[in-house]
mmCIF file of C-alpha atoms in Angstrom:
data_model
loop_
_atom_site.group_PDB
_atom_site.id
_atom_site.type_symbol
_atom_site.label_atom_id
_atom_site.label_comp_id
_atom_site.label_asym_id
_atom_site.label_seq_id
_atom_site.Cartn_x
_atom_site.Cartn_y
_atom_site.Cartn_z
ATOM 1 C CA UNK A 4 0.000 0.000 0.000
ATOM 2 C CA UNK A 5 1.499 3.464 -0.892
ATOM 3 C CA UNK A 6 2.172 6.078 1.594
ATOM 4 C CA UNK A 7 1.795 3.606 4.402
ATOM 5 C CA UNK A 8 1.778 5.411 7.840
ATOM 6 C CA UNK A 9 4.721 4.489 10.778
ATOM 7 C CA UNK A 10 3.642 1.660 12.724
ATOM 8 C CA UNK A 11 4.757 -0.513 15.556
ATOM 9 C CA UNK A 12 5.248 -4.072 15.181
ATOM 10 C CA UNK A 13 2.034 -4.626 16.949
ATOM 11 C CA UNK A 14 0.346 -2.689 14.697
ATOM 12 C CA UNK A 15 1.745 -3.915 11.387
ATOM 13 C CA UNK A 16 0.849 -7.313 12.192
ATOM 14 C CA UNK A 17 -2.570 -6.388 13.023
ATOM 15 C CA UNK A 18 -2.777 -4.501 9.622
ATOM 16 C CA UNK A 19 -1.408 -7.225 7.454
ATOM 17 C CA UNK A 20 -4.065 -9.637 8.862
ATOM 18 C CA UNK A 21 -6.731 -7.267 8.161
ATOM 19 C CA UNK A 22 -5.098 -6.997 5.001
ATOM 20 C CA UNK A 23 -5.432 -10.722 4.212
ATOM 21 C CA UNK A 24 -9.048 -10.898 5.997
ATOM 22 C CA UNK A 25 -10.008 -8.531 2.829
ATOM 23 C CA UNK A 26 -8.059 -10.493 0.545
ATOM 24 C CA UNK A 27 -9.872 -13.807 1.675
ATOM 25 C CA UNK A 28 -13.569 -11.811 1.483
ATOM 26 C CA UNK A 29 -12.465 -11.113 -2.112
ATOM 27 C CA UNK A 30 -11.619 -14.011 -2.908
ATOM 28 C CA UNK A 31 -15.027 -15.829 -1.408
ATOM 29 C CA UNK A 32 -17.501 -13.304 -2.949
ATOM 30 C CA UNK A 33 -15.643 -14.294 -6.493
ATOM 31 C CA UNK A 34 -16.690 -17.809 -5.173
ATOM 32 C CA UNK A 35 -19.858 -17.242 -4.085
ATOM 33 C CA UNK A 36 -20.885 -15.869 -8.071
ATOM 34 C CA UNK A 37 -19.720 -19.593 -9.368
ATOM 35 C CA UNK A 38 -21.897 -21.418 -6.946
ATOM 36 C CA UNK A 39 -25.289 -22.185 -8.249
ATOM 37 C CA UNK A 40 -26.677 -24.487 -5.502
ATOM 38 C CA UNK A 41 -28.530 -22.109 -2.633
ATOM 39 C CA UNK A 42 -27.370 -24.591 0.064
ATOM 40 C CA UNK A 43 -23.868 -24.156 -0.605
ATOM 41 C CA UNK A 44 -24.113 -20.250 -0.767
ATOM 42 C CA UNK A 45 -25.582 -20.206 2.280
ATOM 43 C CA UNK A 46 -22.581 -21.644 3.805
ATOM 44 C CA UNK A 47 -20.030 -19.719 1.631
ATOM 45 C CA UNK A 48 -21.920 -16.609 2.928
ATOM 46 C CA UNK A 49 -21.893 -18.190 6.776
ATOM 47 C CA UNK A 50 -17.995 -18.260 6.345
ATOM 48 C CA UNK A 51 -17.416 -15.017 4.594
ATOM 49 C CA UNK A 52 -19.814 -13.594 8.120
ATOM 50 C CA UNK A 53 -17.028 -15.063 10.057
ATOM 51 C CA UNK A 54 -14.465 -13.452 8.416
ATOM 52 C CA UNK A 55 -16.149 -9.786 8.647
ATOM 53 C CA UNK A 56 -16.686 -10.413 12.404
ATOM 54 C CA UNK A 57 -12.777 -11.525 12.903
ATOM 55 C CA UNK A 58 -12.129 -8.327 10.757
ATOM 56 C CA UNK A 59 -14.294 -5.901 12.625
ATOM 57 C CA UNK A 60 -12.243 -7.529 15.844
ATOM 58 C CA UNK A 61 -9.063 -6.801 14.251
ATOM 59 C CA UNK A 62 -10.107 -3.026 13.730
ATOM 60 C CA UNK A 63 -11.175 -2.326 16.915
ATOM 61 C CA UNK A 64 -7.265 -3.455 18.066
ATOM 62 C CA UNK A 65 -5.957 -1.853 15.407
ATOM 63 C CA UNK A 66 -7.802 1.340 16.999
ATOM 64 C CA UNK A 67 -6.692 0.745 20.562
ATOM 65 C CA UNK A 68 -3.143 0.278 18.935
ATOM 66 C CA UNK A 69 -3.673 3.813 17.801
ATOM 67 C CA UNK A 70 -4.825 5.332 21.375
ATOM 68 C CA UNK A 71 -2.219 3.837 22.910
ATOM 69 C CA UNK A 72 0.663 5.057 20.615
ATOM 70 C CA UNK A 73 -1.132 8.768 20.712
ATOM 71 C CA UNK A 74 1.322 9.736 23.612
ATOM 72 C CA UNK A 75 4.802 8.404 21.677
ATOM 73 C CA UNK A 76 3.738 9.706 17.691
ATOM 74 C CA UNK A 77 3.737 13.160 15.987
ATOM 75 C CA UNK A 78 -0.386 14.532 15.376
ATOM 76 C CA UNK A 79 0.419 13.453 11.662
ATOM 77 C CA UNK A 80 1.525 9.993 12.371
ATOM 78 C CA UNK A 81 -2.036 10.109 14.355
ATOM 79 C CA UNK A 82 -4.039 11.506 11.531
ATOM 80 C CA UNK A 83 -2.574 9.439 8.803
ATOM 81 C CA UNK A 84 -3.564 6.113 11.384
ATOM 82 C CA UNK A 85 -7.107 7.005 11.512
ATOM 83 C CA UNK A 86 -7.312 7.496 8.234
ATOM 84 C CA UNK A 87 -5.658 3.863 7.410
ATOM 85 C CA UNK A 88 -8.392 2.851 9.836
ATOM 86 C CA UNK A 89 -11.655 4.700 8.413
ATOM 87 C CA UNK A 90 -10.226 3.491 4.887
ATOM 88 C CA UNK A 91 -10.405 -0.180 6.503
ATOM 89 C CA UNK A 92 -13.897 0.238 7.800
ATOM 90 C CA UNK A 93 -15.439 1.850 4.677
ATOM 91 C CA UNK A 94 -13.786 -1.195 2.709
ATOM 92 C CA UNK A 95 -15.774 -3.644 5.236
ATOM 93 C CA UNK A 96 -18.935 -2.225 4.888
ATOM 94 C CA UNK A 97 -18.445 -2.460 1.310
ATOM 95 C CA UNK A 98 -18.458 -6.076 2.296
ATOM 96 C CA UNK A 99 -21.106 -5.863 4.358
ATOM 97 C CA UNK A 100 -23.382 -4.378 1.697
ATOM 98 C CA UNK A 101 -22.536 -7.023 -0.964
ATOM 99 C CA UNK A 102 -23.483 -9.642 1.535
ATOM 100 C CA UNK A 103 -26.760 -8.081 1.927
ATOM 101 C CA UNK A 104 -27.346 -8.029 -1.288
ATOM 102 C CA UNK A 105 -26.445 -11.734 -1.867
ATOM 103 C CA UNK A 106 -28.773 -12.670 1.060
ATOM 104 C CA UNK A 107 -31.232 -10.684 -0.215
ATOM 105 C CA UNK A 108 -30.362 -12.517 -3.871
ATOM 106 C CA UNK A 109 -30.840 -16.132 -1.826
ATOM 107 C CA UNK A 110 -33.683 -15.245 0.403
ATOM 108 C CA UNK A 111 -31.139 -16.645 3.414
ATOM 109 C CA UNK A 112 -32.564 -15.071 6.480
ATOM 110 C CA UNK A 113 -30.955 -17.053 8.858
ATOM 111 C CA UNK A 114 -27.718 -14.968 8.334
ATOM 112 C CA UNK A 115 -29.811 -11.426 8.453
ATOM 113 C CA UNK A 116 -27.708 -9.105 10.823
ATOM 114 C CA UNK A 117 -31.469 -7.969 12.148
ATOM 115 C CA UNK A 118 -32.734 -11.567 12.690
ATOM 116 C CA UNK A 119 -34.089 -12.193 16.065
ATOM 117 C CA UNK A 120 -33.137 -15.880 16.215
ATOM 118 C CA UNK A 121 -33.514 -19.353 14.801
ATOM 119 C CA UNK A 122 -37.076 -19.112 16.705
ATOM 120 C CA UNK A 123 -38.119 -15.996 14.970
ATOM 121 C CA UNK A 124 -41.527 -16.521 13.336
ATOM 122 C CA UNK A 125 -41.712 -16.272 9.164
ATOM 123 C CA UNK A 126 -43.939 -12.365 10.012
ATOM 124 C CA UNK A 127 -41.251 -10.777 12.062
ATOM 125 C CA UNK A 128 -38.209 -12.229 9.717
ATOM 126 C CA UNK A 129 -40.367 -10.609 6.859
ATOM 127 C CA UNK A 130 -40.796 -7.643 8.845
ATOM 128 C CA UNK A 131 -36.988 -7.320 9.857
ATOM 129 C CA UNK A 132 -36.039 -7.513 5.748
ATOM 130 C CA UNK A 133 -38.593 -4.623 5.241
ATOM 131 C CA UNK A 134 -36.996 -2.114 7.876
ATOM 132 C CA UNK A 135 -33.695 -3.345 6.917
ATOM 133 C CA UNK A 136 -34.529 -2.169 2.982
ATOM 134 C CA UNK A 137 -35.591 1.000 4.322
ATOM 135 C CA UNK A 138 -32.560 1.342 6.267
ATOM 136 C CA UNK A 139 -29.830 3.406 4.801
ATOM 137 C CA UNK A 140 -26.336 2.439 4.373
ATOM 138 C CA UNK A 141 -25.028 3.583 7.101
ATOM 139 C CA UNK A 142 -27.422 2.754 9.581
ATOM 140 C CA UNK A 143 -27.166 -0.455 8.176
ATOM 141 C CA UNK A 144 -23.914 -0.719 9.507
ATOM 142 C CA UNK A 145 -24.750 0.883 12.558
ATOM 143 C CA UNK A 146 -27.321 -1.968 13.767
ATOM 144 C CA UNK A 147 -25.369 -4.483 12.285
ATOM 145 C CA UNK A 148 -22.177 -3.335 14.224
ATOM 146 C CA UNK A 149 -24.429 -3.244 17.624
ATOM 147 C CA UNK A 150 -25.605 -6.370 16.935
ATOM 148 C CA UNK A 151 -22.071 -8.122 16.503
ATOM 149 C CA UNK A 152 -20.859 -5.946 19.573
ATOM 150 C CA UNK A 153 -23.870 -7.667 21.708
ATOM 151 C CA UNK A 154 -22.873 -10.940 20.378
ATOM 152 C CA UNK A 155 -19.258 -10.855 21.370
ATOM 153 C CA UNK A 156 -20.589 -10.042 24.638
ATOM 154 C CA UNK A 157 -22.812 -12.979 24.920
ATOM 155 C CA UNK A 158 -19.922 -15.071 23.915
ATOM 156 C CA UNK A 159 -17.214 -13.359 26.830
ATOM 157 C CA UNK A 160 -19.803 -14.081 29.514
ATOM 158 C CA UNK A 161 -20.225 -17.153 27.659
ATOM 159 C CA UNK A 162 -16.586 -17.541 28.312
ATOM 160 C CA UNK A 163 -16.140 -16.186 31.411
ATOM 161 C CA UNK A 164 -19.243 -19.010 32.437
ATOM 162 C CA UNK A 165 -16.568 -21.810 31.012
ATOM 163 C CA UNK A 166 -13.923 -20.473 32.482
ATOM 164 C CA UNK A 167 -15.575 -20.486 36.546
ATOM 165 C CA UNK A 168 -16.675 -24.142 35.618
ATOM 166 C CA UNK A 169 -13.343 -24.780 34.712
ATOM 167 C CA UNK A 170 -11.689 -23.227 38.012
ATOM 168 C CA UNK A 171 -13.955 -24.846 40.268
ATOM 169 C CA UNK A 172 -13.348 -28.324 38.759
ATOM 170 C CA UNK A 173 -9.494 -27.654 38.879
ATOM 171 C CA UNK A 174 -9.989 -26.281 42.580
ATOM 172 C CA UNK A 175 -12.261 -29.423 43.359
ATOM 173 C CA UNK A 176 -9.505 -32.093 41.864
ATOM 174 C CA UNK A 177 -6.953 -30.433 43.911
ATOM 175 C CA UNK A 178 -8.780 -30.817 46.814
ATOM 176 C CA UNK A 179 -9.569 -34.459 46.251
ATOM 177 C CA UNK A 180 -6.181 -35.026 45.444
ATOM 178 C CA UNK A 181 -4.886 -33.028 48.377
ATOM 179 C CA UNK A 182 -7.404 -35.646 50.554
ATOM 180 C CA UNK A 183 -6.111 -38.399 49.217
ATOM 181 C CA UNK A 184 -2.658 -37.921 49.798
ATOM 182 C CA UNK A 185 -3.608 -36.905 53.419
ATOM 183 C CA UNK A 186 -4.972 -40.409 53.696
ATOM 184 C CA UNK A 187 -2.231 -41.971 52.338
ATOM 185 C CA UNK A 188 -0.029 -40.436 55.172
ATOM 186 C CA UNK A 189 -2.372 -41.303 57.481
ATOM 187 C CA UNK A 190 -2.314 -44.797 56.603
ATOM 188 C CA UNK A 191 1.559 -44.697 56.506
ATOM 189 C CA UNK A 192 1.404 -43.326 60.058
ATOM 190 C CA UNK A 193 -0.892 -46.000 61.179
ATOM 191 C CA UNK A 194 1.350 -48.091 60.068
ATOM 192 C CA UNK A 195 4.821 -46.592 61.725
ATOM 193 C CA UNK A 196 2.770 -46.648 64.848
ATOM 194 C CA UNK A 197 1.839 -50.656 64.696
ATOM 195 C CA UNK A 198 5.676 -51.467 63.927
ATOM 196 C CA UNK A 199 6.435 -48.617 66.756
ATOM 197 C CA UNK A 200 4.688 -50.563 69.381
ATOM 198 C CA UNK A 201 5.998 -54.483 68.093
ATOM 199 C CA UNK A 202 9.244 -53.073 68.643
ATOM 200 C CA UNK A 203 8.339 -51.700 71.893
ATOM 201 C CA UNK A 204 6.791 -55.045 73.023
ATOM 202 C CA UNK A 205 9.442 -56.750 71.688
ATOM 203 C CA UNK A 206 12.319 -54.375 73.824
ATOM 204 C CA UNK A 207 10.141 -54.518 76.986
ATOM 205 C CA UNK A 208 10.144 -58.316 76.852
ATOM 206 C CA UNK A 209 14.515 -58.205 76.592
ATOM 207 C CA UNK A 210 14.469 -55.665 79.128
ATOM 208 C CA UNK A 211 12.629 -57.643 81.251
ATOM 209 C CA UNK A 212 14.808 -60.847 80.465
ATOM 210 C CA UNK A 213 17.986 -58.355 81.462
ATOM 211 C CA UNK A 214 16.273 -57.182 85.056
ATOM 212 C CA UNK A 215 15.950 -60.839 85.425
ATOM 213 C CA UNK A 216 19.611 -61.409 84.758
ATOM 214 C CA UNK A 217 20.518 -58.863 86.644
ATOM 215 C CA UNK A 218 18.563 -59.542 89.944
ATOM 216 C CA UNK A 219 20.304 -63.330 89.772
ATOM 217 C CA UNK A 220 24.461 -61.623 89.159
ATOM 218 C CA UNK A 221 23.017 -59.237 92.299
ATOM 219 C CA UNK A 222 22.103 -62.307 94.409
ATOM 220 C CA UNK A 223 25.299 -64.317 93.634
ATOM 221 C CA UNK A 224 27.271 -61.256 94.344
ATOM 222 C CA UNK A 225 25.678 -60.850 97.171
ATOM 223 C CA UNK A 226 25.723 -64.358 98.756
ATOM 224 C CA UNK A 227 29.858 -63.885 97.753
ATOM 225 C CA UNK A 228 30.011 -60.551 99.832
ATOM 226 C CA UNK A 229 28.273 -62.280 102.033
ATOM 227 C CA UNK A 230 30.629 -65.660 102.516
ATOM 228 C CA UNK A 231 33.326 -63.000 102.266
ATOM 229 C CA UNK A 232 32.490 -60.634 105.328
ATOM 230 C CA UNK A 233 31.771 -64.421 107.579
ATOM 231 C CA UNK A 234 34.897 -65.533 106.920
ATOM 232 C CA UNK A 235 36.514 -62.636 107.888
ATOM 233 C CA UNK A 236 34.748 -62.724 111.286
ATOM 234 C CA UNK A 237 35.598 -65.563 112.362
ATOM 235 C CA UNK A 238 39.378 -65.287 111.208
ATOM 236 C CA UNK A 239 39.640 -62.133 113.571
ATOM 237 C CA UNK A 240 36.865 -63.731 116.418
ATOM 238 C CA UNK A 241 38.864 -67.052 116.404
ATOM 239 C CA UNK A 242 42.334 -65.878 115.020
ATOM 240 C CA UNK A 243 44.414 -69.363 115.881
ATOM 241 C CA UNK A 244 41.386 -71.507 114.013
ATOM 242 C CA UNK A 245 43.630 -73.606 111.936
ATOM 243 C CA UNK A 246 40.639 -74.840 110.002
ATOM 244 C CA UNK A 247 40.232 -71.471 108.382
ATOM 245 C CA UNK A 248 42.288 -70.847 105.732
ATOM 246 C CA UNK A 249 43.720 -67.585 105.555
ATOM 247 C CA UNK A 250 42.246 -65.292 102.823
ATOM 248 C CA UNK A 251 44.752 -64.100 100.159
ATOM 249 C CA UNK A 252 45.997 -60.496 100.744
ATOM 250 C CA UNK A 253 44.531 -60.296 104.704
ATOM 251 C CA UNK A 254 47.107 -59.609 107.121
ATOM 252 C CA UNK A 255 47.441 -62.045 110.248
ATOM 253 C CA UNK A 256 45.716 -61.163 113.085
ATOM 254 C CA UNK A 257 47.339 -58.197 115.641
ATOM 255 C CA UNK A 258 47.701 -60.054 118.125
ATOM 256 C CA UNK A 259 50.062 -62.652 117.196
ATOM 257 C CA UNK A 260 52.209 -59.922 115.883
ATOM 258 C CA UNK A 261 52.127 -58.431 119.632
ATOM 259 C CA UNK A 262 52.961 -61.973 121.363
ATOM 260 C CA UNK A 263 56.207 -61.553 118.750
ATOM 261 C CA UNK A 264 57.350 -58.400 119.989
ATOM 262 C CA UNK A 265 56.853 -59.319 123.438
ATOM 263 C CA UNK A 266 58.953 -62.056 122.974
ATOM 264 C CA UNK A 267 61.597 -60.520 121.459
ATOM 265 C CA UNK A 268 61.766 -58.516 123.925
ATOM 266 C CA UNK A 269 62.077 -60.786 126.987
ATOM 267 C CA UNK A 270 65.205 -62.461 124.921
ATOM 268 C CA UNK A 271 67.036 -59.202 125.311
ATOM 269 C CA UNK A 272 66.874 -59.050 129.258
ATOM 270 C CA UNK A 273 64.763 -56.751 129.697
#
């Protein structure tokens, strides 16, 4: 296109799929004049509607592309963008009118911008293609431009509708999957606890075997202690008991060692 105003990236890409959204609408009204059965007009006309509706979407960006860049771009920039953009829409209600025209050519009021549904009783359709022919160009455009704008906001709540479902089933999964690993460590628990307490019975029953031991090493120590401490009273109660052997490491009795000195003693004269 000649004398094509500055653009960001954004904006370019938007542009060039406008671009080949007209080519396509060309190209499928060219298509629609070779096909003879009504049928298949009707659908070539249902997908060239698609296309205007995905073009009129791409405008309005295109236009909040241009509001947005108003702060960073000279006034000229500005004006030469809305007119790119008032160029656009003029060339799709061109398309717009030549579809009426062809639905008005088929008699397909199922794809009438001013049809009040699939419900809509044969008077009021008839009634809707009469007001429409009165209708000028422009208002044409206007209604059908409300209409598509209500629509896409059926379709957003539509969305928005799927999109809550959606959540809640994702929030309800997590909790189901946040119970069921709870019970799974619960269960694992359960079971740490029932090998806690076999161990526990099984330790109690050795540490009872062990105070068993214990109490019998205590006894026989003591009966030795015991043996020990009578021997040693009656080695020092009946010291010249030959019978009793003399413990190992216990000094004789004192008074032997006295009748020694005394002894000793006498010997010397005294």
């Amino acid at each position: 296109m000649a004398n094509q105003p500055q653009m960001n990236p954004q904006m370019e890409q938007i542009h060039g799929e406008i671009r080949d959204t007209f080519r396509a609408l060309a190209n499928g009204f060219q298509k629609l004049d070779k096909i003879k059965d009504s049928n298949r007009q009707s659908k070539q006309l249902e997908e060239l509607t698609g296309k205007m509706r995905e073009c009129k979407r791409l405008i309005k960006e295109f236009d909040r592309e241009i509001k947005d860049e108003e702060g960073r771009n000279s006034d000229d920039v500005i004006k030469q963008l809305n007119d790119e953009k008032q160029s656009m829409i003029k060339e799709l209600n061109s398309y717009v009118a030549l579809r009426k025209t062809y639905m008005s050519t088929i008699g397909n009021k199922k794809l009438e911008l001013f049809d009040t549904g699939a419900g809509a009783s044969e008077p009021v359709a008839e009634e809707n293609v009469q007001v429409a022919s009165a209708m000028t160009n422009q208002e044409l455009i206007h209604h059908g431009t409300k209409t598509m704008d209500e629509t896409d906001q059926v379709i957003e709540r539509s969305k928005k509708v799927v999109e809550q479902t959606i959540e809640v089933g994702t929030q309800t999964a997590g909790s189901l999957k946040g119970q069921t690993e709870q019970m799974g460590r619960i269960v694992n628990d359960l079971d740490t606890i029932q090998f806690s307490i076999k161990k526990a019975s099984q330790l109690v029953k050795e540490i009872g075997r062990q105070v068993a031991t214990d109490k019998c090493i205590m006894l026989f120590l003591f009966l030795i202690v015991c043996g020990v401490i009578a021997i040693i009273v009656v080695k020092i109660v009946h010291p010249n008991n030959k019978d009793i052997r003399d413990i190992p490491g216990l000094a004789p009795p004192v008074p032997s060692r006295r009748l020694l000195y005394a002894r000793d003693f006498e010997d010397r004269g005294v």
